[in-house]
Coordinates of C-alpha atoms in Angstrom, one line a residue:
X1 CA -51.1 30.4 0.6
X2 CA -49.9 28.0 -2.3
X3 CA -52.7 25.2 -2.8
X4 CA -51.6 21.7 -2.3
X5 CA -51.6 20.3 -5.8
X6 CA -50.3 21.9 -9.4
X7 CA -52.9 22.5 -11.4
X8 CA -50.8 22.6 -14.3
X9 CA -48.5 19.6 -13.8
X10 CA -51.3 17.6 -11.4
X11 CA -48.1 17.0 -8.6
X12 CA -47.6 18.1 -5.2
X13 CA -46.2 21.6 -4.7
X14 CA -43.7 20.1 -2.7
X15 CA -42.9 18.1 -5.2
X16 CA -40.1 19.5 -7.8
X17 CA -37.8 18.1 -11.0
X18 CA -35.6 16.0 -10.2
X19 CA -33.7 16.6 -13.5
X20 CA -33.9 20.4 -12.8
X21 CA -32.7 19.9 -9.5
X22 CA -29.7 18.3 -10.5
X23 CA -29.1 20.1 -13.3
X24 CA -28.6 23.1 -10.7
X25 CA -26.8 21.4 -8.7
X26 CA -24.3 20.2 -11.2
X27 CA -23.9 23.9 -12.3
X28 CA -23.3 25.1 -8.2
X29 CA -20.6 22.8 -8.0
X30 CA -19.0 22.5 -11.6
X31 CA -18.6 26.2 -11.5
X32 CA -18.6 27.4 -7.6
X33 CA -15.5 29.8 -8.7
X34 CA -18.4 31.8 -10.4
X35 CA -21.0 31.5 -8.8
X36 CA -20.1 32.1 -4.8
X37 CA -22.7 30.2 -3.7
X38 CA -20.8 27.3 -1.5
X39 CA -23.0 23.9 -1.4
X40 CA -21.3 20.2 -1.4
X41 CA -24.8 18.1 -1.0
X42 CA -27.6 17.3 -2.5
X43 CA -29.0 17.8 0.5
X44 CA -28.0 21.2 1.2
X45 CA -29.8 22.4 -1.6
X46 CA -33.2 20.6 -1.0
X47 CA -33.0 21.8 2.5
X48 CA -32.8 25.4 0.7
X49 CA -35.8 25.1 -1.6
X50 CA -37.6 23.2 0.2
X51 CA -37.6 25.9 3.3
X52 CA -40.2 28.2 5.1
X53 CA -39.0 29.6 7.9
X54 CA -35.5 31.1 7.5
X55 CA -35.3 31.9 3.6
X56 CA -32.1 33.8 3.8
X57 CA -30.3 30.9 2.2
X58 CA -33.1 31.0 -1.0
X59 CA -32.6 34.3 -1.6
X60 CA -28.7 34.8 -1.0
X61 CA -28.7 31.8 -3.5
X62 CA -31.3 33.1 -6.3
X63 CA -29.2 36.5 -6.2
X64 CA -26.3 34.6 -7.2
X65 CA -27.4 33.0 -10.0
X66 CA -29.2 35.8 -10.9
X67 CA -26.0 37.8 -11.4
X68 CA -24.5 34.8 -13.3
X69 CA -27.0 34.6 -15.5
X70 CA -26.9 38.5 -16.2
X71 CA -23.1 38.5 -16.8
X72 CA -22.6 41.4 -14.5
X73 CA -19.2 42.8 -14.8
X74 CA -19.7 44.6 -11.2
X75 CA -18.9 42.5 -8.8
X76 CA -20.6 44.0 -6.2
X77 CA -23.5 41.6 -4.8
X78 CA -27.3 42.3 -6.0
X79 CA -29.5 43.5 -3.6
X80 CA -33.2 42.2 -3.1
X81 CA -34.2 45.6 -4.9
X82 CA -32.6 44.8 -8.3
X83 CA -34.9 41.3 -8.4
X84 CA -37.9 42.4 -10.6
X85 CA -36.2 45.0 -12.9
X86 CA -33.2 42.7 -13.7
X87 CA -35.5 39.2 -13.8
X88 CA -37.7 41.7 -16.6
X89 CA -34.7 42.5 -18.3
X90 CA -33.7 38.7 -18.7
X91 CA -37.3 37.6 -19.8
X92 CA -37.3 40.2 -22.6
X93 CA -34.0 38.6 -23.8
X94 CA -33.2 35.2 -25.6
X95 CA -34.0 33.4 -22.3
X96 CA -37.5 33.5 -22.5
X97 CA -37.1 30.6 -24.8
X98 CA -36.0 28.8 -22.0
X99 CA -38.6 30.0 -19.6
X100 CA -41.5 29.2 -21.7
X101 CA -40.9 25.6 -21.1
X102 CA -41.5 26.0 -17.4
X103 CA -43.8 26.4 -14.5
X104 CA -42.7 30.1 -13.5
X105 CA -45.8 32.2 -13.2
X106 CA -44.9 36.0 -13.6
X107 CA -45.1 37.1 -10.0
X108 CA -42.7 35.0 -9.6
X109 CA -40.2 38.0 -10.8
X110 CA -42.2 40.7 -9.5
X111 CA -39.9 40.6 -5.9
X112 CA -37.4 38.6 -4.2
X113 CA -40.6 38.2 -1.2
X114 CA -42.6 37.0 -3.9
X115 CA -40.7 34.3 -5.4
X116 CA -39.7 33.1 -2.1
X117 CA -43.6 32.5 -1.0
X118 CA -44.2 30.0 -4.9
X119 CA -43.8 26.4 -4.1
X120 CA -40.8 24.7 -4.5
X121 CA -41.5 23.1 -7.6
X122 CA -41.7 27.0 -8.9
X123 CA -38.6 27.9 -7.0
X124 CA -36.5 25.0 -8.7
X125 CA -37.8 25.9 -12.1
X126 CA -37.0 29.8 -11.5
X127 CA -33.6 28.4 -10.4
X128 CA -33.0 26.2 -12.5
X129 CA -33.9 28.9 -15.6
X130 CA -31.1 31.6 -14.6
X131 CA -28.9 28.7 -13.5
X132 CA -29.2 27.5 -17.8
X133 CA -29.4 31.2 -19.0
X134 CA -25.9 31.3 -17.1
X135 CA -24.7 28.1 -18.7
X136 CA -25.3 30.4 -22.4
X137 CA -24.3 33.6 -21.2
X138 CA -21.6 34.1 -18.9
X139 CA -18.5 34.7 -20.1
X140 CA -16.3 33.6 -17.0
X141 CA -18.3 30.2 -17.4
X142 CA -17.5 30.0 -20.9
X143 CA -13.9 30.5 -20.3
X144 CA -13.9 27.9 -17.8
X145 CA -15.3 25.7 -20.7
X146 CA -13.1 26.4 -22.9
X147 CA -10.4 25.9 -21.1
X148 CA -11.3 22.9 -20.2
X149 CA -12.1 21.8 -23.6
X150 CA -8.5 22.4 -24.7
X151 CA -7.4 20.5 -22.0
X152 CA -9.2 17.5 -22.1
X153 CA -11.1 17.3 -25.7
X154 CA -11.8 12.9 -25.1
X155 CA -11.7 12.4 -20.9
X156 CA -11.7 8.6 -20.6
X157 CA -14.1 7.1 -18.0
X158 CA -11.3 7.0 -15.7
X159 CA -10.8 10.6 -16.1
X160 CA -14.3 11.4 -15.5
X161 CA -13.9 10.2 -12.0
X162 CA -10.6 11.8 -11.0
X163 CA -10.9 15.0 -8.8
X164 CA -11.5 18.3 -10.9
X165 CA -10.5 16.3 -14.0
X166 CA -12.4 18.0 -16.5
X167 CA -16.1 19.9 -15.8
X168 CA -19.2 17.4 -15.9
X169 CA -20.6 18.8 -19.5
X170 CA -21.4 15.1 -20.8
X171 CA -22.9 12.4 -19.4
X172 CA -20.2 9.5 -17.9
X173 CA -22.2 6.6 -20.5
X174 CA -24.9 6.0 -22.6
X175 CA -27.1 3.0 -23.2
X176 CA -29.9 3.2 -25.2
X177 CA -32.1 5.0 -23.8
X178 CA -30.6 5.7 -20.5
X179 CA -27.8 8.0 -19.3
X180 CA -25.6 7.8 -16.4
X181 CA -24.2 10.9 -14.6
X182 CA -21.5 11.4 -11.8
X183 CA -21.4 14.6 -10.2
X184 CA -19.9 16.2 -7.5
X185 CA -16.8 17.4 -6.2
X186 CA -15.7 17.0 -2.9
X187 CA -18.5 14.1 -2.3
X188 CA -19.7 11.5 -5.4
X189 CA -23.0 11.3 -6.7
X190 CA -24.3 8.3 -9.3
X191 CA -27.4 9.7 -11.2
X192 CA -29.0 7.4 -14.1
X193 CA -31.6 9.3 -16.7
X194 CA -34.1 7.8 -18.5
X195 CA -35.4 9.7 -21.6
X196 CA -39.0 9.4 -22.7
X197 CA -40.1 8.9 -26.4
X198 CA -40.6 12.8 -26.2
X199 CA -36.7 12.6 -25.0
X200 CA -37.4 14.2 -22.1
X201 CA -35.2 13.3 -19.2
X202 CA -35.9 11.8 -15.5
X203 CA -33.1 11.6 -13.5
X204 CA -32.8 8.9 -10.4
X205 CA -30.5 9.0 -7.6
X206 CA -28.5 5.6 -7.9
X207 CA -26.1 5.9 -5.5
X208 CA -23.9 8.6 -2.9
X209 CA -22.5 6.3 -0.1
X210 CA -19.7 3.1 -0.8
X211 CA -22.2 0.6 0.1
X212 CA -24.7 1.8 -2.5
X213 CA -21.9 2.7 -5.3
X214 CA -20.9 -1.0 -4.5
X215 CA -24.7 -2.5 -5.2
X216 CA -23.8 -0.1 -8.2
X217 CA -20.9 -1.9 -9.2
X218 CA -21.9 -5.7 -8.1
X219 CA -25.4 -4.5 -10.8
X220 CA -23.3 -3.2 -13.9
X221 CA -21.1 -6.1 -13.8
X222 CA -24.2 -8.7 -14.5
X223 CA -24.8 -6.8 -17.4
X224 CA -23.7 -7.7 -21.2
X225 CA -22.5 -4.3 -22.3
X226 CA -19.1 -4.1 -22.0
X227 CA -19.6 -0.3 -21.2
X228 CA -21.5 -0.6 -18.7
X229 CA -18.9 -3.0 -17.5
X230 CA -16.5 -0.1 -17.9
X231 CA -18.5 2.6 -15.8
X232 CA -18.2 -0.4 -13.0
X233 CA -14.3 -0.6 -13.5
X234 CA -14.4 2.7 -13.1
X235 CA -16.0 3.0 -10.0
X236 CA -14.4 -0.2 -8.2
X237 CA -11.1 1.9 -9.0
X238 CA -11.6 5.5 -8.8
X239 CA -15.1 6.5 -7.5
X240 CA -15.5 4.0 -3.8
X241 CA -11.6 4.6 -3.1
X242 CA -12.5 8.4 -3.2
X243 CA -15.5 8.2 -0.9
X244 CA -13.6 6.0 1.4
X245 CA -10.3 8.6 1.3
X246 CA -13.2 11.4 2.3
X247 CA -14.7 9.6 5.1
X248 CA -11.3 9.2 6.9
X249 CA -10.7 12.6 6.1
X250 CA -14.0 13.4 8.3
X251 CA -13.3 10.9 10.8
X252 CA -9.7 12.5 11.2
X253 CA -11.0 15.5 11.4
X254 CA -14.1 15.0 14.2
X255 CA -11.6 13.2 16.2
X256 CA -9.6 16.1 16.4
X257 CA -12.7 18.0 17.2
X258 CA -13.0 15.8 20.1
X259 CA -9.5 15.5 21.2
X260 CA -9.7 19.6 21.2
X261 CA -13.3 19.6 23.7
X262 CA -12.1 16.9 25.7
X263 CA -8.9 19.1 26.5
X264 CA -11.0 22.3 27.0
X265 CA -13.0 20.4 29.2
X266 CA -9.7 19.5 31.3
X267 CA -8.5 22.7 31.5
X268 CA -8.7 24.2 35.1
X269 CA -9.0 28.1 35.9
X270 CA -7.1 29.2 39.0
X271 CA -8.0 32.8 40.8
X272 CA -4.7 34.8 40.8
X273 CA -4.1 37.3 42.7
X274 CA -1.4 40.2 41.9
X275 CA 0.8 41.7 44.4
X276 CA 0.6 45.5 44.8
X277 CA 4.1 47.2 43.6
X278 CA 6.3 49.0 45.9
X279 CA 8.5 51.9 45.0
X280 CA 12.1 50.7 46.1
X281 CA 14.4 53.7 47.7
X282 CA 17.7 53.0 45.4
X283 CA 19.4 56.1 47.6
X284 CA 21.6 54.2 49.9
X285 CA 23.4 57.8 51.6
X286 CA 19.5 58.6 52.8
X287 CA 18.4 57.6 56.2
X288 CA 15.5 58.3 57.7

């Protein structure tokens, strides 16, 4: 069993990145026509890395990125078997540069089993490591970039909150030292970073609901920087219409869900009975 406390970082094993965590999440959902790994929350994925019992989702999901991050041009699945020679294979590559910067201990790679069992502050680094070593290598990924890049070279903050606009690459606005970042696809999510002299990043969850992109907006428009009064232009006209749009959508759709119970709850079976056929004499000169 996985003691309590890191002795390497001094913080809960429970405990995990938060900047990791989003930057993983930012990669599922920017990219999920690569990666087949289907998540819309937040979350979702904590509920994933954070598990004990049923890990099926941890390991269906660390197979993904491992085959994004190895470029595989087979697009068959990889099976828990191909985990330690394949992780090896990575490490002895140009991603170890990458790796040495984390909390991933080595039998971390030596099976599926055992990666599942490290904390999740070791399972979001591992993630998050093939999740970047996909952002360098893959070419379908890189494609998708590109594309994008010729599409939309300057996205304007309006833009950036538009629905599959342009991939979230850059952050929405910068000031000073802080960065703001809106992810997501199908749902919204506000996250502000704050770099450290050592410009290190740690993200913070502003906002995911109206009511709290709204404290968002009411906040940024106190504020003397006229970008910052952009970012809350942008979300008073682009970012709360499109949550509000997606709740209806979900209230449509669960009243339909119980329109459709309520109706099979009405529905009355009757016993039936079938008649048993008789073979008709069609011979009318016979008599008996």
């Amino acid at each position: 069993m996985s003691p309590s406390t890191n002795s390497a970082t001094g913080l809960p094993n429970s405990a995990y990145s938060q900047a990791n965590f989003a930057s993983i999440f930012a990669v599922l959902t920017t990219f999920s026509s690569v990666i087949p790994f289907a998540i819309q929350e937040p979350e979702e994925l904590d509920a994933i890395v954070q598990c004990t019992d049923d890990t099926a989702a941890l390991k269906n999901l660390a197979l993904a990125l491992l085959a994004a991050a190895t470029d595989r041009r087979n697009k068959a699945p990889l099976a828990p078997e191909h985990w330690p020679k394949t992780c090896s294979a990575l490490a002895a590559g140009n991603a170890v540069t990458i790796l040495r910067g984390l909390q991933v201990p080595e039998e971390a790679a030596d099976s599926l089993d055992a990666f599942v069992l490290q904390p999740p502050a070791v399972r979001v680094d591992m993630l998050y490591w093939l999740s970047e070593v996909a952002l360098m290598s893959n070419s379908a990924i890189k494609a998708l970039v590109d594309r994008e890049y010729e599409v939309a070279r300057k996205p304007s903050l309006k833009d950036a909150a538009s629905d599959e606009k342009y991939l979230r690459l850059e952050p929405l606005a910068e000031f000073g030292k802080q960065r703001y970042w809106l992810f997501g696809k199908n749902t919204r999510q506000l996250f502000v970073e704050t770099l450290s002299q050592k410009g290190k990043g740690r993200l913070e969850l502003l906002a995911k609901t109206p009511e709290e992109f709204a404290a968002v907006v009411e906040d940024l428009r106190s504020q003397r920087s006229h970008a910052l009064k952009d970012i809350a232009e942008m979300i008073a006209e682009d970012v709360i219409p499109f949550l509000e749009r997606q709740a209806k959508k979900r209230e449509r759709v669960e009243r339909a869900q119980q329109r459709h119970a309520l109706a099979m709850a009405n529905v009355h079976l009757y016993e039936t009975r079938t008649r048993k056929r008789q073979r008709v004499n069609y011979n009318v000169d016979e008599t008996d």
